[in-house]
Coordinates of C-alpha atoms in Angstrom, one line a residue:
Chain A
M1 CA 14.9 3.9 16.6
A2 CA 18.2 2.8 15.2
Q3 CA 18.1 1.5 11.7
K4 CA 19.5 -1.9 10.9
G5 CA 21.2 -2.2 7.5
N6 CA 20.7 0.1 4.6
L7 CA 19.0 0.2 1.2
L8 CA 22.0 -1.1 -0.8
S9 CA 23.3 -4.0 1.2
V10 CA 22.3 -7.5 2.4
R11 CA 21.0 -8.4 5.9
E12 CA 22.0 -12.0 6.5
D13 CA 19.4 -12.5 9.2
V14 CA 16.5 -12.0 6.8
R15 CA 14.2 -15.0 6.3
V16 CA 11.4 -14.8 3.7
L17 CA 8.3 -16.9 4.4
D18 CA 5.7 -17.7 1.8
A19 CA 2.3 -17.9 3.5
T20 CA 0.2 -18.2 0.3
L21 CA -1.4 -21.6 1.0
R22 CA -2.2 -20.8 4.6
D23 CA -3.4 -17.2 4.6
G24 CA -4.5 -17.5 1.0
G25 CA -6.3 -20.7 1.9
L26 CA -8.6 -18.6 4.1
V27 CA -9.9 -17.0 0.9
N28 CA -10.8 -20.2 -1.0
N29 CA -11.3 -22.7 1.9
F30 CA -7.9 -24.2 1.0
M31 CA -9.2 -25.6 -2.3
F32 CA -6.0 -25.4 -4.2
T33 CA -5.2 -27.9 -7.0
D34 CA -2.1 -30.1 -6.6
E35 CA -0.7 -28.4 -9.7
F36 CA -1.0 -25.0 -8.0
V37 CA 0.7 -26.3 -4.9
K38 CA 3.5 -28.0 -6.9
D39 CA 4.1 -24.9 -9.0
L40 CA 4.2 -22.8 -5.8
Y41 CA 6.7 -25.1 -4.2
E42 CA 8.8 -25.0 -7.3
A43 CA 8.6 -21.2 -7.5
N44 CA 9.6 -20.8 -3.9
V45 CA 12.6 -23.1 -4.3
K46 CA 13.8 -21.3 -7.4
A47 CA 13.1 -17.8 -5.9
G48 CA 15.3 -18.6 -2.9
V49 CA 12.4 -18.2 -0.5
D50 CA 13.5 -19.5 2.9
Y51 CA 10.2 -21.0 4.2
M52 CA 7.0 -22.2 2.6
E53 CA 4.0 -22.5 4.8
F54 CA 1.7 -25.3 3.7
G55 CA -1.4 -24.6 5.8
Y56 CA -2.9 -25.3 9.2
K57 CA -2.5 -28.5 11.3
A58 CA -6.2 -28.2 12.2
S59 CA -7.9 -30.9 14.2
K60 CA -10.0 -33.4 12.2
D61 CA -12.2 -33.7 15.3
L62 CA -13.0 -30.0 15.3
F63 CA -13.3 -29.4 11.5
D64 CA -15.1 -31.5 8.9
E65 CA -12.5 -32.7 6.3
S66 CA -15.2 -32.8 3.6
K67 CA -15.7 -29.0 3.9
F68 CA -12.1 -27.9 3.4
G69 CA -9.2 -28.4 1.1
K70 CA -6.4 -30.6 2.4
W71 CA -4.2 -27.7 3.5
K72 CA -6.5 -26.9 6.4
F73 CA -5.1 -30.1 7.9
S74 CA -1.7 -30.3 6.1
K75 CA -1.0 -33.9 6.8
D76 CA 2.6 -35.0 6.5
D77 CA 1.7 -37.4 3.7
D78 CA 0.0 -34.7 1.7
I79 CA 3.0 -32.5 2.0
R80 CA 5.3 -35.4 1.0
A81 CA 3.2 -36.0 -2.1
I82 CA 4.1 -32.5 -3.2
V83 CA 7.8 -32.2 -2.1
G84 CA 9.0 -35.8 -2.0
D85 CA 12.1 -35.7 0.2
N86 CA 12.4 -31.9 -0.3
D87 CA 16.0 -32.1 -1.2
T88 CA 16.2 -28.3 -1.4
D89 CA 17.2 -25.3 0.7
L90 CA 13.5 -24.4 1.1
K91 CA 12.2 -25.2 4.6
L92 CA 8.6 -26.3 5.2
T93 CA 6.3 -25.0 7.8
V94 CA 2.7 -25.3 9.0
M95 CA 0.6 -23.3 11.4
A96 CA -0.8 -24.8 14.6
D97 CA -3.6 -22.8 16.3
V98 CA -3.7 -23.1 20.0
G99 CA -6.9 -24.9 20.9
R100 CA -7.7 -25.9 17.4
C101 CA -5.2 -28.6 16.7
D102 CA -4.7 -32.1 18.1
F103 CA -0.9 -31.8 18.3
K104 CA -0.2 -34.9 20.3
R105 CA -1.7 -36.9 17.5
D106 CA -0.9 -34.9 14.4
I107 CA 2.6 -33.5 15.1
I108 CA 5.1 -36.3 15.1
D109 CA 8.9 -36.4 15.6
K110 CA 10.6 -34.0 13.2
K111 CA 12.9 -36.7 12.0
D112 CA 9.9 -38.6 10.6
S113 CA 8.2 -35.5 9.1
P114 CA 8.8 -33.3 6.0
I115 CA 8.1 -30.3 8.2
D116 CA 10.9 -28.2 9.5
M117 CA 9.1 -25.5 11.5
I118 CA 5.9 -25.2 13.4
R119 CA 4.3 -21.8 13.6
V120 CA 2.2 -21.6 16.8
A121 CA -0.6 -19.0 16.6
T122 CA -2.2 -17.8 19.8
Y123 CA -4.4 -15.2 21.3
I124 CA -3.1 -13.5 24.4
H125 CA -5.7 -15.2 26.6
Q126 CA -4.3 -18.6 25.6
M127 CA -0.7 -18.2 26.7
P128 CA -0.4 -21.4 28.9
G129 CA -1.7 -23.4 26.0
A130 CA 0.7 -21.7 23.6
I131 CA 3.6 -22.4 25.9
E132 CA 2.6 -26.1 26.1
L133 CA 2.4 -26.3 22.4
I134 CA 5.7 -24.5 21.8
D135 CA 7.5 -26.7 24.3
Y136 CA 6.0 -29.8 22.7
C137 CA 7.1 -28.9 19.2
K138 CA 10.6 -27.9 20.4
N139 CA 10.9 -31.3 22.1
K140 CA 9.9 -33.0 18.9
G141 CA 12.8 -31.3 17.2
Y142 CA 11.2 -28.5 15.2
E143 CA 12.1 -24.9 14.7
V144 CA 9.3 -23.0 16.4
T145 CA 7.8 -19.5 16.0
C146 CA 4.9 -17.9 17.7
N147 CA 2.3 -15.5 16.3
I148 CA 0.6 -13.6 19.1
M149 CA -2.5 -12.4 17.3
A150 CA -4.7 -9.3 17.5
I151 CA -2.2 -7.4 19.7
S152 CA -3.7 -4.1 18.4
K153 CA -6.6 -4.7 20.8
V154 CA -4.4 -5.7 23.8
Q155 CA -2.8 -3.6 26.6
E156 CA 0.9 -3.2 26.2
S157 CA 1.5 -4.5 29.8
D158 CA -0.2 -7.7 28.9
V159 CA 1.7 -8.1 25.6
K160 CA 5.0 -7.6 27.6
Q161 CA 4.1 -10.3 30.0
A162 CA 3.2 -12.7 27.1
L163 CA 6.4 -11.9 25.3
E164 CA 8.4 -12.8 28.5
M165 CA 6.6 -16.1 28.7
V166 CA 7.1 -17.0 25.1
A167 CA 10.7 -15.8 24.8
Q168 CA 11.7 -17.8 27.8
T169 CA 10.8 -21.0 25.9
G170 CA 13.8 -20.4 23.8
L171 CA 11.8 -20.6 20.5
D172 CA 13.3 -19.3 17.3
A173 CA 11.1 -16.2 16.6
I174 CA 8.1 -14.2 17.8
Y175 CA 5.9 -12.6 15.2
I176 CA 4.5 -9.1 15.3
V177 CA 1.0 -9.8 13.8
D178 CA -1.2 -7.0 12.5
S179 CA -4.3 -9.2 12.4
Y180 CA -6.7 -6.4 11.6
G181 CA -4.5 -4.4 9.2
S182 CA -4.9 -1.5 11.5
L183 CA -1.3 -0.5 12.2
I184 CA 0.7 2.1 10.4
P185 CA 4.5 2.1 9.9
E186 CA 5.1 4.5 12.8
Q187 CA 3.3 2.1 15.1
I188 CA 5.1 -0.9 13.7
S189 CA 8.4 0.9 14.5
R190 CA 7.4 1.5 18.1
I191 CA 6.0 -2.1 18.5
T192 CA 9.2 -3.5 17.1
E193 CA 11.3 -1.5 19.7
F194 CA 8.9 -2.7 22.4
Y195 CA 9.1 -6.4 21.4
Q196 CA 12.9 -6.1 21.1
S197 CA 13.1 -4.8 24.7
V198 CA 12.1 -8.4 25.7
T199 CA 13.3 -10.6 22.9
D200 CA 16.8 -9.2 22.7
K201 CA 17.4 -10.4 26.3
Y202 CA 16.7 -14.0 25.2
G203 CA 18.3 -13.9 21.8
V204 CA 14.9 -14.5 20.1
S205 CA 14.4 -13.2 16.5
L206 CA 11.3 -11.2 15.4
G207 CA 9.0 -11.7 12.5
I208 CA 6.3 -9.6 10.9
H209 CA 2.9 -10.7 9.4
A210 CA 1.0 -7.8 7.9
H211 CA -2.4 -7.3 6.4
N212 CA -3.3 -4.9 3.6
N213 CA -6.5 -3.2 4.8
Q214 CA -4.9 0.2 4.6
Q215 CA -2.5 -0.6 1.7
L216 CA 0.2 -0.8 4.3
A217 CA 1.2 -4.5 4.3
F218 CA 4.4 -4.0 2.3
A219 CA 5.2 -0.6 3.9
N220 CA 4.8 -2.1 7.4
T221 CA 6.9 -5.1 6.4
I222 CA 9.8 -3.0 5.2
E223 CA 9.5 -0.7 8.2
A224 CA 9.8 -3.7 10.5
L225 CA 12.8 -4.9 8.4
K226 CA 14.5 -1.6 8.8
D227 CA 14.0 -1.8 12.5
G228 CA 15.6 -5.2 12.8
V229 CA 12.9 -7.7 12.2
S230 CA 14.2 -10.9 10.5
F231 CA 11.3 -13.2 9.5
L232 CA 9.2 -11.6 6.8
D233 CA 5.8 -13.1 5.7
A234 CA 4.6 -12.6 2.2
T235 CA 2.1 -14.2 -0.2
M236 CA 1.9 -14.4 -4.0
N237 CA 0.1 -11.4 -5.3
G238 CA -0.7 -10.6 -1.7
M239 CA -3.3 -13.4 -1.5
G240 CA -4.7 -13.7 2.0
R241 CA -7.8 -13.2 4.1
G242 CA -9.8 -10.1 3.2
A243 CA -7.4 -7.4 2.1
G244 CA -4.6 -9.9 1.9
N245 CA -1.0 -9.7 2.9
C246 CA 2.4 -8.3 1.9
S247 CA 2.9 -9.2 -1.8
M248 CA 5.8 -11.6 -2.5
E249 CA 6.6 -9.8 -5.7
L250 CA 7.0 -6.5 -3.9
L251 CA 9.1 -8.0 -1.2
L252 CA 11.5 -9.9 -3.4
G253 CA 11.6 -6.9 -5.8
F254 CA 12.8 -4.9 -2.8
L255 CA 15.3 -7.2 -1.1
K256 CA 18.9 -6.9 -2.4
N257 CA 20.3 -10.3 -1.5
P258 CA 21.2 -12.0 -4.8
K259 CA 20.1 -15.3 -3.3
Y260 CA 16.5 -14.2 -4.0
S261 CA 15.4 -14.4 -7.5
F262 CA 12.4 -12.5 -8.8
I263 CA 11.7 -14.2 -12.1
P264 CA 10.2 -17.5 -10.6
V265 CA 7.7 -15.4 -8.8
L266 CA 6.7 -13.6 -12.0
K267 CA 6.3 -17.0 -13.7
F268 CA 4.1 -18.3 -10.9
L269 CA 2.0 -15.1 -11.0
E270 CA 1.4 -15.4 -14.7
T271 CA 0.8 -19.2 -14.8
Q272 CA -1.2 -19.7 -11.5
M273 CA -2.4 -16.4 -9.9
V274 CA -3.8 -14.9 -13.1
K275 CA -5.8 -18.2 -13.5
L276 CA -7.0 -18.2 -9.9
K277 CA -8.2 -14.6 -10.2
S278 CA -10.0 -15.3 -13.5
E279 CA -11.9 -18.1 -11.7
G280 CA -13.4 -15.5 -9.4
V281 CA -11.3 -15.9 -6.3
V282 CA -11.2 -12.4 -4.8
W283 CA -8.9 -10.7 -2.3
G284 CA -7.2 -7.4 -1.9
Y285 CA -7.8 -3.8 -0.8
D286 CA -11.4 -2.6 -0.9
I287 CA -13.4 -0.1 1.1
P288 CA -15.0 -2.5 3.7
Y289 CA -11.6 -3.9 4.6
M290 CA -10.2 -0.4 4.8
L291 CA -13.0 0.5 7.2
T292 CA -12.5 -2.5 9.6
G293 CA -8.7 -1.9 9.5
M294 CA -9.1 1.8 10.3
M295 CA -11.5 0.9 13.1
N296 CA -9.1 -1.8 14.4
Q297 CA -11.8 -4.5 14.1
H298 CA -11.8 -8.1 12.9
P299 CA -12.4 -8.3 9.1
K300 CA -15.4 -10.7 9.4
A301 CA -18.0 -8.0 8.7
A302 CA -16.1 -6.8 5.7
I303 CA -15.7 -10.3 4.3
E304 CA -19.5 -10.7 4.5
A305 CA -20.1 -7.3 2.9
M306 CA -17.7 -8.2 0.1
A307 CA -19.4 -11.6 -0.4
E308 CA -22.8 -9.8 -0.6
K309 CA -21.3 -7.1 -3.0
N310 CA -22.7 -4.6 -0.5
T311 CA -21.3 -1.1 -1.5
N312 CA -23.5 0.8 1.0
Y313 CA -20.3 2.0 2.7
R314 CA -21.9 4.6 5.0
E315 CA -24.3 2.0 6.5
F316 CA -21.5 -0.5 6.9
F317 CA -19.3 2.1 8.6
T318 CA -22.2 3.1 11.0
G319 CA -22.5 -0.6 11.9
L320 CA -18.8 -0.7 12.8
L321 CA -19.1 2.4 14.9
E322 CA -21.8 0.6 16.9
Q323 CA -19.5 -2.4 17.6
D324 CA -16.7 -0.2 18.8
Chain B
M1 CA 15.0 12.9 10.9
A2 CA 13.0 14.8 13.5
Q3 CA 9.3 14.0 13.6
K4 CA 6.8 16.8 13.3
G5 CA 3.6 16.3 15.4
N6 CA 2.4 12.9 16.6
L7 CA -0.4 10.4 15.9
L8 CA -3.0 11.9 18.3
S9 CA -2.8 15.6 17.6
V10 CA -3.6 18.1 14.8
R11 CA -1.0 19.6 12.5
E12 CA -2.4 23.0 11.6
D13 CA -0.2 23.4 8.5
V14 CA -1.7 20.3 6.8
R15 CA -3.6 20.9 3.5
V16 CA -5.4 18.1 1.8
L17 CA -5.8 18.4 -2.0
D18 CA -8.2 16.3 -4.1
A19 CA -6.6 15.5 -7.4
T20 CA -9.3 13.1 -8.6
L21 CA -10.3 15.0 -11.8
R22 CA -6.7 15.8 -12.8
D23 CA -4.8 12.6 -12.1
G24 CA -7.9 10.4 -12.5
G25 CA -8.6 12.2 -15.7
L26 CA -5.5 10.6 -17.1
V27 CA -7.4 7.2 -16.8
N28 CA -10.5 8.2 -18.7
N29 CA -9.4 11.1 -20.9
F30 CA -11.1 13.5 -18.5
M31 CA -14.5 12.1 -19.6
F32 CA -16.3 12.8 -16.3
T33 CA -20.0 13.6 -16.3
D34 CA -21.1 16.9 -14.8
E35 CA -23.0 15.0 -12.2
F36 CA -19.8 13.3 -11.1
V37 CA -17.9 16.6 -10.9
K38 CA -20.7 18.3 -9.0
D39 CA -20.9 15.4 -6.5
L40 CA -17.1 15.4 -6.1
Y41 CA -17.2 19.2 -5.5
E42 CA -19.9 18.7 -2.9
A43 CA -18.1 15.8 -1.2
N44 CA -14.9 17.8 -1.0
V45 CA -16.7 20.8 0.5
K46 CA -18.5 18.6 3.1
A47 CA -15.4 16.6 3.9
G48 CA -13.4 19.7 4.7
V49 CA -10.9 19.1 1.9
D50 CA -8.7 22.2 1.5
Y51 CA -8.2 22.2 -2.3
M52 CA -9.9 20.6 -5.3
E53 CA -8.0 20.3 -8.5
F54 CA -10.2 20.5 -11.6
G55 CA -7.8 19.4 -14.2
Y56 CA -5.2 20.8 -16.6
K57 CA -5.1 24.2 -18.3
A58 CA -3.9 22.5 -21.5
S59 CA -3.4 24.5 -24.6
K60 CA -6.3 24.2 -27.1
D61 CA -3.7 24.7 -29.9
L62 CA -1.7 21.7 -28.8
F63 CA -4.5 19.3 -27.9
D64 CA -7.7 18.7 -29.9
E65 CA -10.7 19.6 -27.7
S66 CA -12.9 16.9 -29.4
K67 CA -10.6 14.2 -28.1
F68 CA -10.7 15.0 -24.4
G69 CA -13.2 15.7 -21.7
K70 CA -13.4 19.3 -20.7
W71 CA -11.2 19.0 -17.6
K72 CA -8.1 18.6 -19.9
F73 CA -8.6 22.4 -20.4
S74 CA -10.5 23.4 -17.3
K75 CA -11.9 26.7 -18.6
D76 CA -12.9 29.1 -16.0
D77 CA -16.5 29.1 -17.3
D78 CA -16.7 25.3 -17.1
I79 CA -15.5 25.5 -13.5
R80 CA -18.0 28.2 -12.7
A81 CA -20.8 26.0 -14.1
I82 CA -20.0 23.5 -11.4
V83 CA -19.2 25.7 -8.4
G84 CA -21.1 29.0 -9.1
D85 CA -19.4 31.6 -6.9
N86 CA -17.8 28.8 -4.8
D87 CA -19.0 30.4 -1.5
T88 CA -17.2 27.7 0.5
D89 CA -13.9 27.1 2.3
L90 CA -12.8 24.8 -0.5
K91 CA -10.1 26.4 -2.7
L92 CA -10.0 25.5 -6.4
T93 CA -6.9 24.7 -8.4
V94 CA -5.7 23.6 -11.8
M95 CA -2.5 22.2 -13.1
A96 CA -0.5 24.1 -15.8
D97 CA 2.2 22.0 -17.5
V98 CA 5.2 24.0 -18.6
G99 CA 5.3 24.0 -22.4
R100 CA 1.8 22.6 -22.7
C101 CA -0.3 25.5 -21.7
D102 CA -1.0 28.9 -23.3
F103 CA -1.0 30.7 -20.0
K104 CA -0.9 34.3 -21.3
R105 CA -4.3 33.6 -23.0
D106 CA -5.9 31.1 -20.6
I107 CA -4.8 32.2 -17.1
I108 CA -6.5 35.5 -16.4
D109 CA -6.4 37.7 -13.3
K110 CA -7.3 35.8 -10.2
K111 CA -10.0 38.4 -9.3
D112 CA -11.9 37.5 -12.4
S113 CA -11.4 33.7 -12.0
P114 CA -13.0 31.0 -9.8
I115 CA -9.5 29.5 -9.5
D116 CA -7.5 30.1 -6.3
M117 CA -4.2 28.3 -7.0
I118 CA -2.2 27.3 -10.0
R119 CA -0.1 24.1 -9.8
V120 CA 2.9 24.4 -12.1
A121 CA 4.2 21.1 -13.3
T122 CA 7.7 20.9 -14.8
Y123 CA 10.5 18.6 -15.7
I124 CA 14.0 19.6 -14.5
H125 CA 15.1 20.6 -17.9
Q126 CA 12.4 23.2 -18.2
M127 CA 13.2 25.3 -15.2
P128 CA 13.4 28.7 -16.9
G129 CA 9.9 28.1 -18.4
A130 CA 8.7 27.0 -14.9
I131 CA 10.0 30.2 -13.3
E132 CA 8.4 32.3 -16.0
L133 CA 5.1 30.6 -15.4
I134 CA 5.3 30.7 -11.6
D135 CA 6.1 34.5 -11.7
Y136 CA 3.3 35.1 -14.2
C137 CA 0.7 33.3 -12.0
K138 CA 1.9 35.0 -8.8
N139 CA 1.6 38.4 -10.5
K140 CA -1.9 37.5 -11.6
G141 CA -2.7 37.0 -7.9
Y142 CA -2.8 33.3 -7.5
E143 CA -1.4 31.0 -4.9
V144 CA 1.2 29.0 -6.8
T145 CA 2.8 25.6 -6.2
C146 CA 5.3 23.7 -8.3
N147 CA 5.6 20.0 -9.0
I148 CA 9.1 19.1 -10.1
M149 CA 8.4 15.8 -11.8
A150 CA 10.4 12.5 -12.3
I151 CA 13.0 13.5 -9.7
S152 CA 13.8 9.8 -9.1
K153 CA 15.8 9.9 -12.4
V154 CA 17.6 13.2 -11.7
Q155 CA 20.9 13.8 -9.9
E156 CA 20.5 15.4 -6.4
S157 CA 22.8 18.3 -7.3
D158 CA 20.5 19.2 -10.2
V159 CA 17.4 18.9 -8.0
K160 CA 19.1 21.2 -5.4
Q161 CA 19.7 23.8 -8.0
A162 CA 16.2 23.6 -9.3
L163 CA 14.8 23.9 -5.7
E164 CA 16.9 27.1 -5.2
M165 CA 15.5 28.6 -8.4
V166 CA 11.9 27.7 -7.6
A167 CA 12.0 28.6 -3.9
Q168 CA 13.4 32.1 -4.7
T169 CA 10.2 32.9 -6.6
G170 CA 8.5 33.0 -3.2
L171 CA 5.8 30.6 -4.3
D172 CA 3.6 28.8 -1.7
A173 CA 4.8 25.2 -1.9
I174 CA 7.1 22.8 -3.8
Y175 CA 5.9 19.3 -4.3
I176 CA 7.9 16.1 -3.9
V177 CA 6.6 14.1 -6.8
D178 CA 7.1 10.3 -7.1
S179 CA 6.1 10.2 -10.8
Y180 CA 7.0 6.6 -11.3
G181 CA 5.9 5.2 -8.0
S182 CA 9.4 4.0 -7.4
L183 CA 10.2 5.5 -4.0
I184 CA 9.9 3.9 -0.6
P185 CA 9.2 5.7 2.7
E186 CA 12.8 5.6 3.8
Q187 CA 13.7 7.5 0.6
I188 CA 10.8 9.9 1.0
S189 CA 12.1 10.7 4.4
R190 CA 15.6 11.5 3.0
I191 CA 14.2 13.5 0.1
T192 CA 12.0 15.5 2.4
E193 CA 15.0 16.4 4.5
F194 CA 16.9 17.3 1.4
Y195 CA 14.1 19.5 0.1
Q196 CA 13.8 21.2 3.5
S197 CA 17.5 22.1 3.4
V198 CA 16.5 24.5 0.7
T199 CA 12.9 25.4 1.2
D200 CA 13.2 26.2 5.0
K201 CA 15.6 29.0 4.1
Y202 CA 12.8 30.7 2.0
G203 CA 9.8 29.8 4.2
V204 CA 8.3 27.7 1.4
S205 CA 6.1 24.7 2.3
L206 CA 6.4 21.2 0.9
G207 CA 3.9 18.9 -0.7
I208 CA 3.8 15.3 -1.7
H209 CA 2.2 13.6 -4.7
A210 CA 2.6 9.8 -4.6
H211 CA 1.8 6.9 -6.9
N212 CA 0.8 3.5 -5.9
N213 CA 2.9 1.2 -8.1
Q214 CA 4.4 -0.5 -5.1
Q215 CA 1.4 -0.1 -2.9
L216 CA 3.2 2.7 -1.1
A217 CA 1.3 5.9 -2.1
F218 CA -0.5 6.2 1.3
A219 CA 2.6 5.0 3.2
N220 CA 4.8 7.6 1.4
T221 CA 2.3 10.3 2.0
I222 CA 2.1 9.8 5.8
E223 CA 5.8 9.4 6.0
A224 CA 6.2 12.8 4.3
L225 CA 3.6 14.2 6.6
K226 CA 5.5 12.9 9.7
D227 CA 8.6 14.5 8.3
G228 CA 7.0 17.9 8.0
V229 CA 5.4 18.0 4.6
S230 CA 2.1 20.1 4.6
F231 CA 0.3 19.7 1.2
L232 CA -1.0 16.2 0.7
D233 CA -2.4 15.0 -2.6
A234 CA -5.0 12.3 -2.6
T235 CA -7.7 11.0 -5.0
M236 CA -11.0 9.3 -4.4
N237 CA -10.4 5.5 -4.3
G238 CA -6.9 6.3 -5.4
M239 CA -8.0 7.0 -8.9
G240 CA -5.1 8.1 -11.0
R241 CA -2.8 7.2 -13.9
G242 CA -1.7 3.6 -13.9
A243 CA -1.5 2.3 -10.3
G244 CA -3.2 5.5 -9.0
N245 CA -2.5 7.7 -6.1
C246 CA -2.9 8.0 -2.4
S247 CA -6.5 7.2 -1.5
M248 CA -8.6 10.0 -0.1
E249 CA -10.5 7.6 2.1
L250 CA -7.2 6.3 3.7
L251 CA -5.8 9.8 4.2
L252 CA -9.0 11.3 5.8
G253 CA -9.4 8.1 7.8
F254 CA -5.9 8.8 9.2
L255 CA -5.9 12.6 9.8
K256 CA -7.1 13.6 13.3
N257 CA -8.2 17.1 12.6
P258 CA -11.9 17.2 13.3
K259 CA -12.4 19.7 10.4
Y260 CA -12.0 16.7 8.1
S261 CA -15.1 14.5 7.7
F262 CA -14.9 11.0 6.5
I263 CA -18.6 10.3 5.7
P264 CA -18.9 12.6 2.6
V265 CA -16.0 10.6 1.0
L266 CA -17.8 7.3 1.7
K267 CA -21.0 8.7 0.2
F268 CA -19.1 9.8 -2.9
L269 CA -17.4 6.4 -3.2
E270 CA -20.6 4.5 -3.0
T271 CA -22.6 6.8 -5.4
Q272 CA -20.0 7.7 -8.0
M273 CA -16.8 5.6 -7.8
V274 CA -18.6 2.2 -7.6
K275 CA -20.5 3.3 -10.8
L276 CA -17.3 4.4 -12.5
K277 CA -15.6 1.1 -11.8
S278 CA -18.7 -0.9 -12.9
E279 CA -18.5 1.0 -16.3
G280 CA -15.0 -0.6 -16.8
V281 CA -12.7 2.3 -15.9
V282 CA -9.7 0.6 -14.4
W283 CA -6.8 1.8 -12.3
G284 CA -4.9 0.6 -9.3
Y285 CA -2.0 -1.8 -8.3
D286 CA -1.2 -4.5 -10.8
I287 CA 1.9 -6.4 -11.7
P288 CA 3.0 -4.3 -14.8
Y289 CA 2.8 -1.1 -12.8
M290 CA 4.7 -2.7 -9.9
L291 CA 7.4 -3.6 -12.4
T292 CA 7.8 -0.1 -13.9
G293 CA 7.7 1.3 -10.4
M294 CA 10.4 -1.1 -9.1
M295 CA 12.5 -0.3 -12.2
N296 CA 12.0 3.5 -11.8
Q297 CA 10.5 3.8 -15.2
H298 CA 7.6 5.7 -16.8
P299 CA 4.4 3.7 -16.5
K300 CA 3.7 4.0 -20.3
A301 CA 4.7 0.4 -21.1
A302 CA 2.6 -0.8 -18.2
I303 CA -0.4 1.1 -19.2
E304 CA -0.2 -0.5 -22.7
A305 CA 0.3 -4.0 -21.2
M306 CA -2.8 -3.5 -19.0
A307 CA -4.9 -2.2 -22.0
E308 CA -3.8 -5.3 -23.9
K309 CA -4.5 -7.5 -20.9
N310 CA -1.0 -8.8 -21.3
T311 CA -0.2 -11.0 -18.4
N312 CA 3.1 -12.3 -19.8
Y313 CA 4.9 -10.7 -16.9
R314 CA 8.4 -12.2 -17.5
E315 CA 8.5 -11.0 -21.1
F316 CA 7.3 -7.6 -20.0
F317 CA 9.9 -7.4 -17.3
T318 CA 12.7 -8.4 -19.7
G319 CA 11.5 -5.6 -22.0
L320 CA 11.9 -3.2 -19.1
L321 CA 15.4 -4.5 -18.4
E322 CA 16.4 -3.7 -21.9
Q323 CA 15.3 -0.1 -21.5
D324 CA 17.2 0.4 -18.4

């Protein structure tokens, strides 16, 4: 497909989104210290990152608040305790899972909230719920994006129909989400072209959220970028569920726009991420994640194998074959 | 550029080369146990890998044998002690560095050696020495390939001239080598096209040897494959200098040719690589390697920083800037 931009110049449509608290929160049950979150906010502001995702807006009726850190729920007051009035260029966002949030209670008018953008996450079988949630958030005044998850398991004709439904809401961006870390750059390129065949009609931007099961999160992200995708998710040191995500240090090291600054990311890595790792928080490429990614399966079994330090890879792989 | 093959079919020209002992040997000074090497040989035979690289043919006059494991020197007798008569489809190879091997003494007639192929490694300023070595090995009856190293620091016009010189020897393949892990898939694609503009004239194949500094070793390898490169280097669990190489498990998980079998690799990982890691042998992506890769510099400083467990990334980065 046609390439957008080149390796030496700036693409003004690019938006970098830091998803460390949200996807990284899936690693440690959102148990981040306030110091970590404040330093992360500061790093993102100084690095010129465009959006910082705080976490989920999960329903307190569905999830026990005593069992998770506060960023599972991302209350407006908790965000404000970190950012004050957020008198910066960094926009703030949270993720709302269709069917797992109480949006009519927890998502208030944008003018009264520190949040700028709501990221609606949905499976393909939940589209009417997704549309309702997108419309609700738009009406409240937020920027809205939509992550259609697990598309590598869905028929293209169904994805196309979902894209039409979502794009017609007039939201800001639709994300290409490689939930299982199963996709390779060549597929990302095709999927981008496929998504654009719908979203271009409605003037809706595209985003990419990649996982690193096959060490392709950064490669898939820059492939999507080359193909015209604008919203790029990354996390500090790639922290995220299982094999993790596209690393912020790699992405900002790559982007040429002088508005992005690399040094605040390095500072955050050396002050906070090194400490987090030394405390035993584990994520990143390993064989079980590679196997679920290769098999286009949910990483749940791999996360369990890693927790049990199970290195019987052949037995694990055979188990996956039987689930296929 | 035009794509060769597709994601569902087999490319008969593909050759997978296991470089674990040679590039991995740079991590542990080639101190592999015989059991490790025998298991690796067995795994490669069973996995259908095309070539196994044993190590370097380094000169015993230049390097002190007491300071390295035996695969720094890869004597024919040591290889034979592992493989016997090698009555298998797996071909054996070693690397000969221009200026660092005593080839007239150590590389004997192919008919008397267990080795099938010599990989000549050269810097661009050593081309006459490389040509002499290539011609010598061809005349002795070996398949011969040539790795032109560190091309990311060399002018394209010089690379073109070197390619012409090497291709005219009529060797079997020339490798695209990303010595510093600084290249991204888009650049690999361009470089492949550039190399082909010379090698296609002479009917010489291309190979790719990637490093993982930017988590792009696998991505760069499959990009090169798509663009028509045939010889693909990989190592078990990506073991290799610094950030390591393209992982064999990822590559064989990706290739569709049923002659390749994935399970023997998993067995080797769980029996040998898990043990090696538990003994404290360290390689793979980390911030210092990412920084030298991004800066297109030799990983030496990063290897030192890692050995010292220096996580002062900003200071390290500033140091690199001053060397640029």
